[in-house]
Coordinates of N, CA and C in Angstrom, one line a residue:
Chain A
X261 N 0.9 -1.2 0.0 CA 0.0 0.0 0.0 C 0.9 1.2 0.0
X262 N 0.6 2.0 -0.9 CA 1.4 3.2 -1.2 C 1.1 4.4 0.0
X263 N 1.8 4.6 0.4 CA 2.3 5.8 1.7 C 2.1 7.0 1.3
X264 N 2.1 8.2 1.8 CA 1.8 10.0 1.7 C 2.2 10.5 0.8
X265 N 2.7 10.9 -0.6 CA 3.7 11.2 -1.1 C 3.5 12.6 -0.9
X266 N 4.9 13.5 -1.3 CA 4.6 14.7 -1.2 C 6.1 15.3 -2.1
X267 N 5.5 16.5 -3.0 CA 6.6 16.9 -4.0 C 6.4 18.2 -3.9
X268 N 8.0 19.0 -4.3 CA 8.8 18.3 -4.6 C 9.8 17.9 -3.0
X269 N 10.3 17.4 -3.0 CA 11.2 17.2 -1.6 C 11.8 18.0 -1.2
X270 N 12.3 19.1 -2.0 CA 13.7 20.2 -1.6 C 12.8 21.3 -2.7
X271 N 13.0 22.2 -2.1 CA 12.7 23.6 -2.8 C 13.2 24.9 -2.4
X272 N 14.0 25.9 -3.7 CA 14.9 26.8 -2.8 C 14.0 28.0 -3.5
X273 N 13.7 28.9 -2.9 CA 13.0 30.2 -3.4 C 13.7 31.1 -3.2
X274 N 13.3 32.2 -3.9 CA 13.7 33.9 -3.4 C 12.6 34.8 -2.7
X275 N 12.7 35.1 -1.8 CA 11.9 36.1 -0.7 C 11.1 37.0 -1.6
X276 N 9.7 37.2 -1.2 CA 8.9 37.7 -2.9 C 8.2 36.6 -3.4
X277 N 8.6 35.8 -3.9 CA 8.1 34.7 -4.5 C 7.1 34.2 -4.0
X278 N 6.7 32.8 -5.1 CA 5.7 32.0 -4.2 C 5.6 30.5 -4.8
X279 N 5.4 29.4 -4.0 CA 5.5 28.0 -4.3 C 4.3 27.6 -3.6
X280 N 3.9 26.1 -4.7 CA 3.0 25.5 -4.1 C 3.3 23.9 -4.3
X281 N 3.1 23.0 -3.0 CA 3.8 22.2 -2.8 C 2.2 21.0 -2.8
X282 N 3.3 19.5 -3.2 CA 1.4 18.6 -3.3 C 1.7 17.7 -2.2
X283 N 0.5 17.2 -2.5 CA 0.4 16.2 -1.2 C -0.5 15.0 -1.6
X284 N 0.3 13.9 -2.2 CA -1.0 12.5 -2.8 C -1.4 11.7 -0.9
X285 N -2.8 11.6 -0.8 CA -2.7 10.5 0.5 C -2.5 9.5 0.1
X286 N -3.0 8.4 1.0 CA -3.1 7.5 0.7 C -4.3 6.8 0.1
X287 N -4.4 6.1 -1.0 CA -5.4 5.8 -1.3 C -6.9 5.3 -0.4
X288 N -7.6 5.8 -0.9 CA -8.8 5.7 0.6 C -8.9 7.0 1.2
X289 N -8.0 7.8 1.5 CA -8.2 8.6 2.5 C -8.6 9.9 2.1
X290 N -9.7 10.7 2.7 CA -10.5 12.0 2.4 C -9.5 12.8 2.9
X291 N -8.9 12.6 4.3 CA -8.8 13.8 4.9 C -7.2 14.5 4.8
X292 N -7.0 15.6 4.6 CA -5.5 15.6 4.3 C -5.0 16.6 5.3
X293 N -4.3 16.7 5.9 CA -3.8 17.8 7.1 C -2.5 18.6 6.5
X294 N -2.0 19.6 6.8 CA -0.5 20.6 6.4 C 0.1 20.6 7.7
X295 N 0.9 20.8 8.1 CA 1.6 21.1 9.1 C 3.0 21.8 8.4
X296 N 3.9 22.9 9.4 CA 5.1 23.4 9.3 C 5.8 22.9 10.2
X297 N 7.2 22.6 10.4 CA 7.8 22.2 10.9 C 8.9 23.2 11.0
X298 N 9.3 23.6 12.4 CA 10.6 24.7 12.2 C 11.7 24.1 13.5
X299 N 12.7 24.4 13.5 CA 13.3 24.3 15.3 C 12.8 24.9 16.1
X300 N 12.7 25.9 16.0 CA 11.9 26.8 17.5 C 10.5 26.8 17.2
X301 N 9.8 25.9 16.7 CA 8.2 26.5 16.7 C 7.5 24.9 17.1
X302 N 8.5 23.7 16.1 CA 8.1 22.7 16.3 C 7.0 22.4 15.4
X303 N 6.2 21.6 15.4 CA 5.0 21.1 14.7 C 4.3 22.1 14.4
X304 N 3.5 22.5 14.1 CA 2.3 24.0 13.8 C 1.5 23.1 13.4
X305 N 0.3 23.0 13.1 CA -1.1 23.0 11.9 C -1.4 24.2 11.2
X306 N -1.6 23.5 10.0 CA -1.9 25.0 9.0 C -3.4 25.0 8.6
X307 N -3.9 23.7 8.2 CA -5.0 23.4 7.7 C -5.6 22.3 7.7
X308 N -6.5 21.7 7.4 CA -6.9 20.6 6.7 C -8.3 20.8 6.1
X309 N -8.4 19.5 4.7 CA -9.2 19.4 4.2 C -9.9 18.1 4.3
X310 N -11.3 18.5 4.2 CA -11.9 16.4 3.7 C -12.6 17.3 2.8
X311 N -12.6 15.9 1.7 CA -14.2 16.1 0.6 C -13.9 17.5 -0.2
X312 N -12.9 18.0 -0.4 CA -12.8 19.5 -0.6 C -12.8 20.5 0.0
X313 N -12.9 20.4 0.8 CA -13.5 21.4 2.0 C -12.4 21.6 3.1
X314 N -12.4 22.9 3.0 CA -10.9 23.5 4.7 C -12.5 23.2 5.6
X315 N -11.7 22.1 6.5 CA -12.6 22.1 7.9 C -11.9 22.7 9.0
X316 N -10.6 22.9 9.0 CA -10.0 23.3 10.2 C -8.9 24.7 9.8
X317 N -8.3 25.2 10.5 CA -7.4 26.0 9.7 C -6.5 26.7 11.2
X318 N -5.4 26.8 11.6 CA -4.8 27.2 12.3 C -4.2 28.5 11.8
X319 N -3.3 29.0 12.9 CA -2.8 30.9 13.1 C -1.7 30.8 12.0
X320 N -2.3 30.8 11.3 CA -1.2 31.5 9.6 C -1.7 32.2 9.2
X321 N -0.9 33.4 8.8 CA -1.2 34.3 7.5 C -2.0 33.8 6.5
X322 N -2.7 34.8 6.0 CA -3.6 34.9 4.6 C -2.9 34.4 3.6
X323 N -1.3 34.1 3.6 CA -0.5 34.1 2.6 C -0.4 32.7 2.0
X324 N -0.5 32.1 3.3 CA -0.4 30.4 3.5 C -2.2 29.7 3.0
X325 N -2.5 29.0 1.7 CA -3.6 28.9 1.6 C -3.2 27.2 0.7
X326 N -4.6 26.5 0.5 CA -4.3 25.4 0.4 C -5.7 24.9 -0.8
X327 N -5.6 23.4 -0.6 CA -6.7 23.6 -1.7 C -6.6 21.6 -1.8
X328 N -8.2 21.3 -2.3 CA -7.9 19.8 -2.6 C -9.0 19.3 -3.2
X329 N -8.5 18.6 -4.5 CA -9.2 18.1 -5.4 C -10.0 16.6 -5.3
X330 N -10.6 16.7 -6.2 CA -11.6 15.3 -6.1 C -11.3 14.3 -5.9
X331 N -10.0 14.2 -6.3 CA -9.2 12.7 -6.1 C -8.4 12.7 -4.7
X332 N -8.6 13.6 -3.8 CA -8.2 14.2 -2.0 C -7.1 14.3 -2.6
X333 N -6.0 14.4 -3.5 CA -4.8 14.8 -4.1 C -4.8 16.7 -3.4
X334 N -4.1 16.8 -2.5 CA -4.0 18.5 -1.7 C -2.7 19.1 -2.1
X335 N -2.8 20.3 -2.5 CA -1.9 21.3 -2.5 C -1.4 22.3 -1.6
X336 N -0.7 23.0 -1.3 CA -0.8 23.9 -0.3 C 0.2 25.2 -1.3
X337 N -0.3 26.6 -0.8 CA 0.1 27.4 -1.7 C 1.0 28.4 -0.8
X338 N 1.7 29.0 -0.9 CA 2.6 29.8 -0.2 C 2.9 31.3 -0.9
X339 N 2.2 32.5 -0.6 CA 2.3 33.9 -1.7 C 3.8 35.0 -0.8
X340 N 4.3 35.7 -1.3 CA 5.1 36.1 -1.2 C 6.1 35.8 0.0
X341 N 7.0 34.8 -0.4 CA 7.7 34.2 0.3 C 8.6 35.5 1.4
X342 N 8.8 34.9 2.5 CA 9.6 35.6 3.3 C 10.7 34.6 4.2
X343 N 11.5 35.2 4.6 CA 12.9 33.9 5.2 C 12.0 33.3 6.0
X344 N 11.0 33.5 7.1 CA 10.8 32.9 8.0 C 9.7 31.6 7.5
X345 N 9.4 32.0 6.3 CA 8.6 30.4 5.6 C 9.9 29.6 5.6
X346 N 11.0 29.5 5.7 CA 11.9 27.9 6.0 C 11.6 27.3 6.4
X347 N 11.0 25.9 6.4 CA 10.8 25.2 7.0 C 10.7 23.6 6.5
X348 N 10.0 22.5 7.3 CA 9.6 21.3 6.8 C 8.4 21.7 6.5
X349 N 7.6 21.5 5.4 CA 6.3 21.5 5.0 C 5.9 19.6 5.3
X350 N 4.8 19.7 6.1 CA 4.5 18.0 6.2 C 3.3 17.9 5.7
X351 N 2.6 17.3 5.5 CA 1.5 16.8 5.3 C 1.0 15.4 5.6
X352 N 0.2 15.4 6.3 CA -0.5 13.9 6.6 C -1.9 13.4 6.3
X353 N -2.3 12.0 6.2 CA -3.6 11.7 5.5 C -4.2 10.6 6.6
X354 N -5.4 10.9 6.4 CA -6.5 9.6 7.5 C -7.9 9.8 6.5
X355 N -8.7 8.7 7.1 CA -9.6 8.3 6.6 C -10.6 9.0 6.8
X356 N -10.9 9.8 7.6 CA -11.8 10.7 7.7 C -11.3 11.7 8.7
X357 N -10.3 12.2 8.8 CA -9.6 13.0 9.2 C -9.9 12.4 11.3
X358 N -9.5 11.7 11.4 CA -9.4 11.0 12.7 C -8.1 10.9 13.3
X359 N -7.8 11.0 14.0 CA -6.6 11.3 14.8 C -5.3 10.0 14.1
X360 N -5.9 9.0 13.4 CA -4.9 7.4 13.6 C -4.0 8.7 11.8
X361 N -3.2 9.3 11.7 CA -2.7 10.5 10.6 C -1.1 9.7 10.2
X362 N -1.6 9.8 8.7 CA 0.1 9.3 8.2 C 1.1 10.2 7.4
X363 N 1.8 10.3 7.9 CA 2.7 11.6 7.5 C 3.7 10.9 6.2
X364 N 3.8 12.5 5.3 CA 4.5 12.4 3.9 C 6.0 12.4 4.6
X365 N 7.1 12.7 3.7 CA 8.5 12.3 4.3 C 8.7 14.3 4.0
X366 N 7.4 14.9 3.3 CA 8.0 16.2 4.0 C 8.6 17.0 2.5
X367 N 8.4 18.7 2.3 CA 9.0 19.6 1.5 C 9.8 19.9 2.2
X368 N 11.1 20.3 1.9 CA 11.8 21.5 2.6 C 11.9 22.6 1.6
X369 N 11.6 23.7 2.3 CA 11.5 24.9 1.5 C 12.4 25.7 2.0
X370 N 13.6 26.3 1.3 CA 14.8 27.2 2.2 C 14.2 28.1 0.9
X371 N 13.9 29.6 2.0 CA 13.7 30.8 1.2 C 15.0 32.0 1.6
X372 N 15.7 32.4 0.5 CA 16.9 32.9 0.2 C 16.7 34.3 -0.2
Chain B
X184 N 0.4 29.2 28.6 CA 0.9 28.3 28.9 C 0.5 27.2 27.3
X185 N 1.5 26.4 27.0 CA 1.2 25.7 26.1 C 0.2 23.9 26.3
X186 N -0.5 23.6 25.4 CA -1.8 22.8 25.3 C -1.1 21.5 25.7
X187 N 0.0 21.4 24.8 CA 0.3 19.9 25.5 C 2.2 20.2 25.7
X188 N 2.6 20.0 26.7 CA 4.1 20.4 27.1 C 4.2 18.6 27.5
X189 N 6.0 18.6 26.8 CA 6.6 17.2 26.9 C 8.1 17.3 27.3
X190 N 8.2 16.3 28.1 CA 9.8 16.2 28.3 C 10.6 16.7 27.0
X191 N 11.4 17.6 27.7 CA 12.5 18.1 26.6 C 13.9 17.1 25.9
X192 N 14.1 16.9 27.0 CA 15.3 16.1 27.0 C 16.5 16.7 26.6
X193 N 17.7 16.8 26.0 CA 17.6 15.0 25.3 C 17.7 13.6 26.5
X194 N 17.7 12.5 25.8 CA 18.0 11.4 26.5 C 18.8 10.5 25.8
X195 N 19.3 9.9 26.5 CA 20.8 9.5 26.0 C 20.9 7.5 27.1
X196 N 20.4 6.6 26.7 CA 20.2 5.8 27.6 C 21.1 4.6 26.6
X197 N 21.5 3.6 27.7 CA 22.6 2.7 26.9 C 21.6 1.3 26.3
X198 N 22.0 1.0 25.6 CA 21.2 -0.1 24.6 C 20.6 -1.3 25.7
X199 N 19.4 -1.7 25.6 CA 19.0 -2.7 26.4 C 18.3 -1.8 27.5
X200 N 18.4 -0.3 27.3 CA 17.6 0.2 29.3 C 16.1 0.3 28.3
X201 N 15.4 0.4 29.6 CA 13.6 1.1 29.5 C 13.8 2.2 29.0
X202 N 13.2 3.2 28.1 CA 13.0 4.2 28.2 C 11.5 4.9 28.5
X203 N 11.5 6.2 29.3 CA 10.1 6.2 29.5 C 10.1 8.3 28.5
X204 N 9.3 8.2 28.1 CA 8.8 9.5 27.4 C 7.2 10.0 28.1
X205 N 7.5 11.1 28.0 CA 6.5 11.6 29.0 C 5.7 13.0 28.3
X206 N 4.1 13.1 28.4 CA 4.0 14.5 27.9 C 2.3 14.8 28.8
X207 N 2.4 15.9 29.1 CA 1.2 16.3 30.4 C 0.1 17.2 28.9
X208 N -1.0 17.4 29.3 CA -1.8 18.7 29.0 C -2.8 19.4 29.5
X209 N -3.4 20.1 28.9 CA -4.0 20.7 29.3 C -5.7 20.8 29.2
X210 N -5.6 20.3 28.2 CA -7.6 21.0 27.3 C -8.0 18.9 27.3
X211 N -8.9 19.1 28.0 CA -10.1 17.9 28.6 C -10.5 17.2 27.4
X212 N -10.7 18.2 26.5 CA -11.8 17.7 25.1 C -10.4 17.2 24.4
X213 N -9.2 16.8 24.6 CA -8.2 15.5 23.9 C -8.9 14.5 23.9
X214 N -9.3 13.4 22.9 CA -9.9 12.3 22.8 C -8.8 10.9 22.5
X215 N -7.7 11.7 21.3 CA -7.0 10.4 20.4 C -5.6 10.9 21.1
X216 N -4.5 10.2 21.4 CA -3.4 10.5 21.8 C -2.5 9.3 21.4
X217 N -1.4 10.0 20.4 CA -0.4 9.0 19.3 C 0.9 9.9 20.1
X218 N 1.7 8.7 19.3 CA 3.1 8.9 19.7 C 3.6 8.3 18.0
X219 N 4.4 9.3 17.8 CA 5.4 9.9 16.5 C 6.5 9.4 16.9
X220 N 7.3 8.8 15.8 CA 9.0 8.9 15.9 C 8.8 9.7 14.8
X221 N 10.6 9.9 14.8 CA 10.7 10.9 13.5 C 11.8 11.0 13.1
X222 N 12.9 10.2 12.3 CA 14.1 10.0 12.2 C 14.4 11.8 11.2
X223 N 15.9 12.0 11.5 CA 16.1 12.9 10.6 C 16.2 13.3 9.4
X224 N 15.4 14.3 9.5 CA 15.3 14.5 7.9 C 14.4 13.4 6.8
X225 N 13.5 13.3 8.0 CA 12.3 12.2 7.5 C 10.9 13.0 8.4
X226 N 9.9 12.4 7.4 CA 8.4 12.8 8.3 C 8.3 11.9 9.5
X227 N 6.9 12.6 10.6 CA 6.8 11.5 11.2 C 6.1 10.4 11.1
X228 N 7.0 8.8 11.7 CA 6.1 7.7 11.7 C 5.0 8.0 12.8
X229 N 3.8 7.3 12.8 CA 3.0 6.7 13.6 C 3.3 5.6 14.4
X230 N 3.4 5.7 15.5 CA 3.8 4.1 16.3 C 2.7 3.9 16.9
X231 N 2.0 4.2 17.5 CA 1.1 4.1 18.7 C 0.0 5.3 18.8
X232 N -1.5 4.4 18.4 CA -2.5 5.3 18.7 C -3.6 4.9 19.6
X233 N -4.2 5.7 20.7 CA -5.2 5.1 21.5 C -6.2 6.6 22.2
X234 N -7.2 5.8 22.2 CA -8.3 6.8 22.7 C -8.4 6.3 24.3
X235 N -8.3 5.7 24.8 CA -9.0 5.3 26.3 C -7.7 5.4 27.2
X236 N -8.0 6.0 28.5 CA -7.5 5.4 29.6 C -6.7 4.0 29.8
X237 N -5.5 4.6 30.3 CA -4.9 2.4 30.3 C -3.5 2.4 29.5
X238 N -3.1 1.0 29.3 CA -2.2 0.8 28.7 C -2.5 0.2 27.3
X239 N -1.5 0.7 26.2 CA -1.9 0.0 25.1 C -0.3 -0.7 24.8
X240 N -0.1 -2.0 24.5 CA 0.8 -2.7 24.5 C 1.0 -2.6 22.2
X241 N 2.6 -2.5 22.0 CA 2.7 -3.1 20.7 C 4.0 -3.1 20.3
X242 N 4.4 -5.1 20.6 CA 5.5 -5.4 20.9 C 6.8 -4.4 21.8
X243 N 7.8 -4.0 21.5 CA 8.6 -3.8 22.7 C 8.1 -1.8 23.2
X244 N 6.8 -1.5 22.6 CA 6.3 -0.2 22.9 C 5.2 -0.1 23.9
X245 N 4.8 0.8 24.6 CA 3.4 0.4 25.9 C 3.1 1.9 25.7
X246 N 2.2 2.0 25.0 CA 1.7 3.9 25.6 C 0.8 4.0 26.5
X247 N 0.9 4.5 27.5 CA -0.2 4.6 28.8 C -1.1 6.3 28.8
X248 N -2.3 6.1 29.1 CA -2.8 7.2 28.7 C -3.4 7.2 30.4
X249 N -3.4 8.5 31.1 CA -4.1 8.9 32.4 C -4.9 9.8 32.0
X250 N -6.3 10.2 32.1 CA -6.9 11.3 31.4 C -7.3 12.0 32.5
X251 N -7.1 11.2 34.1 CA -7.8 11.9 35.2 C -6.5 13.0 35.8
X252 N -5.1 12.8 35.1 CA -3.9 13.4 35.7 C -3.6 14.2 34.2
X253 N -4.4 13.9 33.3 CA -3.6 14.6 31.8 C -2.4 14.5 31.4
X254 N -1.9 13.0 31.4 CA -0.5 12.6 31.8 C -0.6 11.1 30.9
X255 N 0.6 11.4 29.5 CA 0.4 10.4 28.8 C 1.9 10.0 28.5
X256 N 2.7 8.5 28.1 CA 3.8 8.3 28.4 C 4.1 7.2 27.5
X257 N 5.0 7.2 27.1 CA 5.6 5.7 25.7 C 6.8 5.5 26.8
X258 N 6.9 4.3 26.6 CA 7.9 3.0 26.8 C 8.1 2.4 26.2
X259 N 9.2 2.0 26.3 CA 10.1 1.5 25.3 C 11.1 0.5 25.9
X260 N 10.8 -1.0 25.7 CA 11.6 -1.8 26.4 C 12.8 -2.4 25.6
X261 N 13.5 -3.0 26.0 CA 15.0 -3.2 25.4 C 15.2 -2.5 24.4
X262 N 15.5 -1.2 24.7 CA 15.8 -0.2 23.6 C 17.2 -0.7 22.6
X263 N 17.0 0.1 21.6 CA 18.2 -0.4 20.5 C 18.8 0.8 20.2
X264 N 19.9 0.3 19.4 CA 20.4 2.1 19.0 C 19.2 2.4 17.7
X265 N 18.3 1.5 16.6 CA 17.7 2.0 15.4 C 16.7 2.7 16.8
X266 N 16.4 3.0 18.0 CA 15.2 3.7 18.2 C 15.8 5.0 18.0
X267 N 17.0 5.5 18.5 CA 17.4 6.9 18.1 C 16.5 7.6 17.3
X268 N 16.0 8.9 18.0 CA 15.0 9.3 17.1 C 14.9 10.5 18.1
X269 N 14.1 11.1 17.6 CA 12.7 12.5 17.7 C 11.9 11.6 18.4
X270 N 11.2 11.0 19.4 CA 9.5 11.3 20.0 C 8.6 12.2 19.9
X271 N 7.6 12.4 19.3 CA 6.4 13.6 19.8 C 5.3 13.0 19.7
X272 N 4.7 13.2 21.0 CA 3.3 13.2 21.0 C 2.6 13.8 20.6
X273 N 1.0 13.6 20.5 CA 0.1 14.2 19.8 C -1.2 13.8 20.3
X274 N -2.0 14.9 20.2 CA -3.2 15.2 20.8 C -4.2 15.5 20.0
X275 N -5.3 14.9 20.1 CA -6.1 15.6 18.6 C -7.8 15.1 19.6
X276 N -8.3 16.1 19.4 CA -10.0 16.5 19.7 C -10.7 15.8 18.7
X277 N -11.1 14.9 17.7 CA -11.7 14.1 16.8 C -11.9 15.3 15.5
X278 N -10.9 16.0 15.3 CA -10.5 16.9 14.5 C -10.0 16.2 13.2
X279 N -9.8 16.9 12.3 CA -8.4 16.8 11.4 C -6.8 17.5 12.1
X280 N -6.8 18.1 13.1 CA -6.0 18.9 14.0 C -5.2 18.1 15.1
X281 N -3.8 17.7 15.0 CA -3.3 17.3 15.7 C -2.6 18.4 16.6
X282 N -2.3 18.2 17.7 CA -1.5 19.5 18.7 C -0.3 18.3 19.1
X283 N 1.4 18.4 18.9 CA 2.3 18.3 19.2 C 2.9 18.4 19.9
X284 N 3.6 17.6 20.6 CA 4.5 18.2 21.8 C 5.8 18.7 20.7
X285 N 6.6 19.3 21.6 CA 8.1 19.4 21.0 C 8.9 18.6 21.0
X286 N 8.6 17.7 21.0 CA 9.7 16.1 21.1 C 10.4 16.2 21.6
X287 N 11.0 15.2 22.2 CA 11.8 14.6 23.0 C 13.5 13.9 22.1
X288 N 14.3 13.4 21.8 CA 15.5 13.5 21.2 C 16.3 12.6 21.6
X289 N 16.1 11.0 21.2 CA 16.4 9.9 22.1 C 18.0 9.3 21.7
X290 N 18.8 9.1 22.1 CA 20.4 8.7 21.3 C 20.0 6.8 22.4
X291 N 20.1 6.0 22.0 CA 20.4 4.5 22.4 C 21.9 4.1 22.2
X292 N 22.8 4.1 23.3 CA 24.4 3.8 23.0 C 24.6 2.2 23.3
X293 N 25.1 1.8 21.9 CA 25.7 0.2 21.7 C 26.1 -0.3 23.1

């Protein structure tokens, strides 16, 4: 059974900019979650989706926005990049967004 | 004050001890309570998920859940050096929203 995938793995930007990173679950699963990852902040939640739909959404900027297609295949979008977006981008998938969450191996995004 | 606070560590225990990981909280309405590894420069695994009060056993791992002390804890018996890792717990309300500890940072010496 195929695992979280998430592309691309490594991503280097210029401050200004903007990227948007994907996220396949696992087959079966509706629900898809974002999380950041930094040293000093630790895990964060950014969002999640089931069915299409943001059901949840944590303390980020307007800048940080996300999105998820019919096939629960999620994106997440990032608009004018700034140093402090560095980070691990994660994403995880469950079956109806229920706590049992399987995490992608993760974006890193170094903004320069 | 933060929602779920966990042993900081690091910990550093010789190959073959117990290890115990530890993480307290705060907010009542926690229902599911998992425990993450997380090797470097990798996402995290899932080891251990449980909703109830008690101990949940799975092979050489035991996560114990107290919900009347808000005090939840992984063990880890005949530890190895592959456990070396990141721990974090995790807390989730029957959300899509998990809440993290800051992990814990385990070295197992040969």
């Amino acid at each position: 059974k195929a695992g979280v995938t998430q592309t691309p793995r490594y991503l280097i930007k210029t401050r200004g900019q903007q990227v948007t990173l994907s996220c396949s679950p696992i087959s079966g699963h509706r629900s898809v979650s974002w999380y950041q990852q930094t040293p000093g902040q630790g895990l964060q939640f950014l969002f999640e989706y089931f069915s299409e739909t943001q059901r949840n959404k944590g303390n980020f900027p307007g800048r940080f926005s996300g999105r998820q297609f019919s096939n629960s295949r999620s994106e997440m979008n990032v608009s004018t990049l700034e140093l402090g977006d560095s980070a691990l981008y994660l994403c995880a998938s469950s079956l109806a967004g229920n706590a049992e969450a399987f995490f992608g191996q993760g974006t890193r995004l170094t903004v320069v | 004050q933060k929602e779920v606070e966990q042993d900081p560590g690091p910990l550093s225990v010789p190959e073959g001890a117990i290890v115990s990981l530890n993480c307290t909280y705060s907010n009542s309405a926690f229902q599911y309570f998992m425990w993450y590894r997380q090797y470097s420069r990798k996402g995290p695994e899932l080891l251990m998920y449980t909703y109830s009060s008690g101990n949940k056993e799975d092979g050489r791992f035991t996560a114990q859940v107290d919900k009347s002390s808000k005090y939840i804890s992984l063990f880890i018996r005949d530890s190895q050096p592959s456990d070396s890792a990141t721990y974090l717990c995790a807390l989730n309300t029957n959300a899509g929203k998990s809440t993290f500890g800051d992990g814990t940072t385990l070295t197992v010496k040969p």
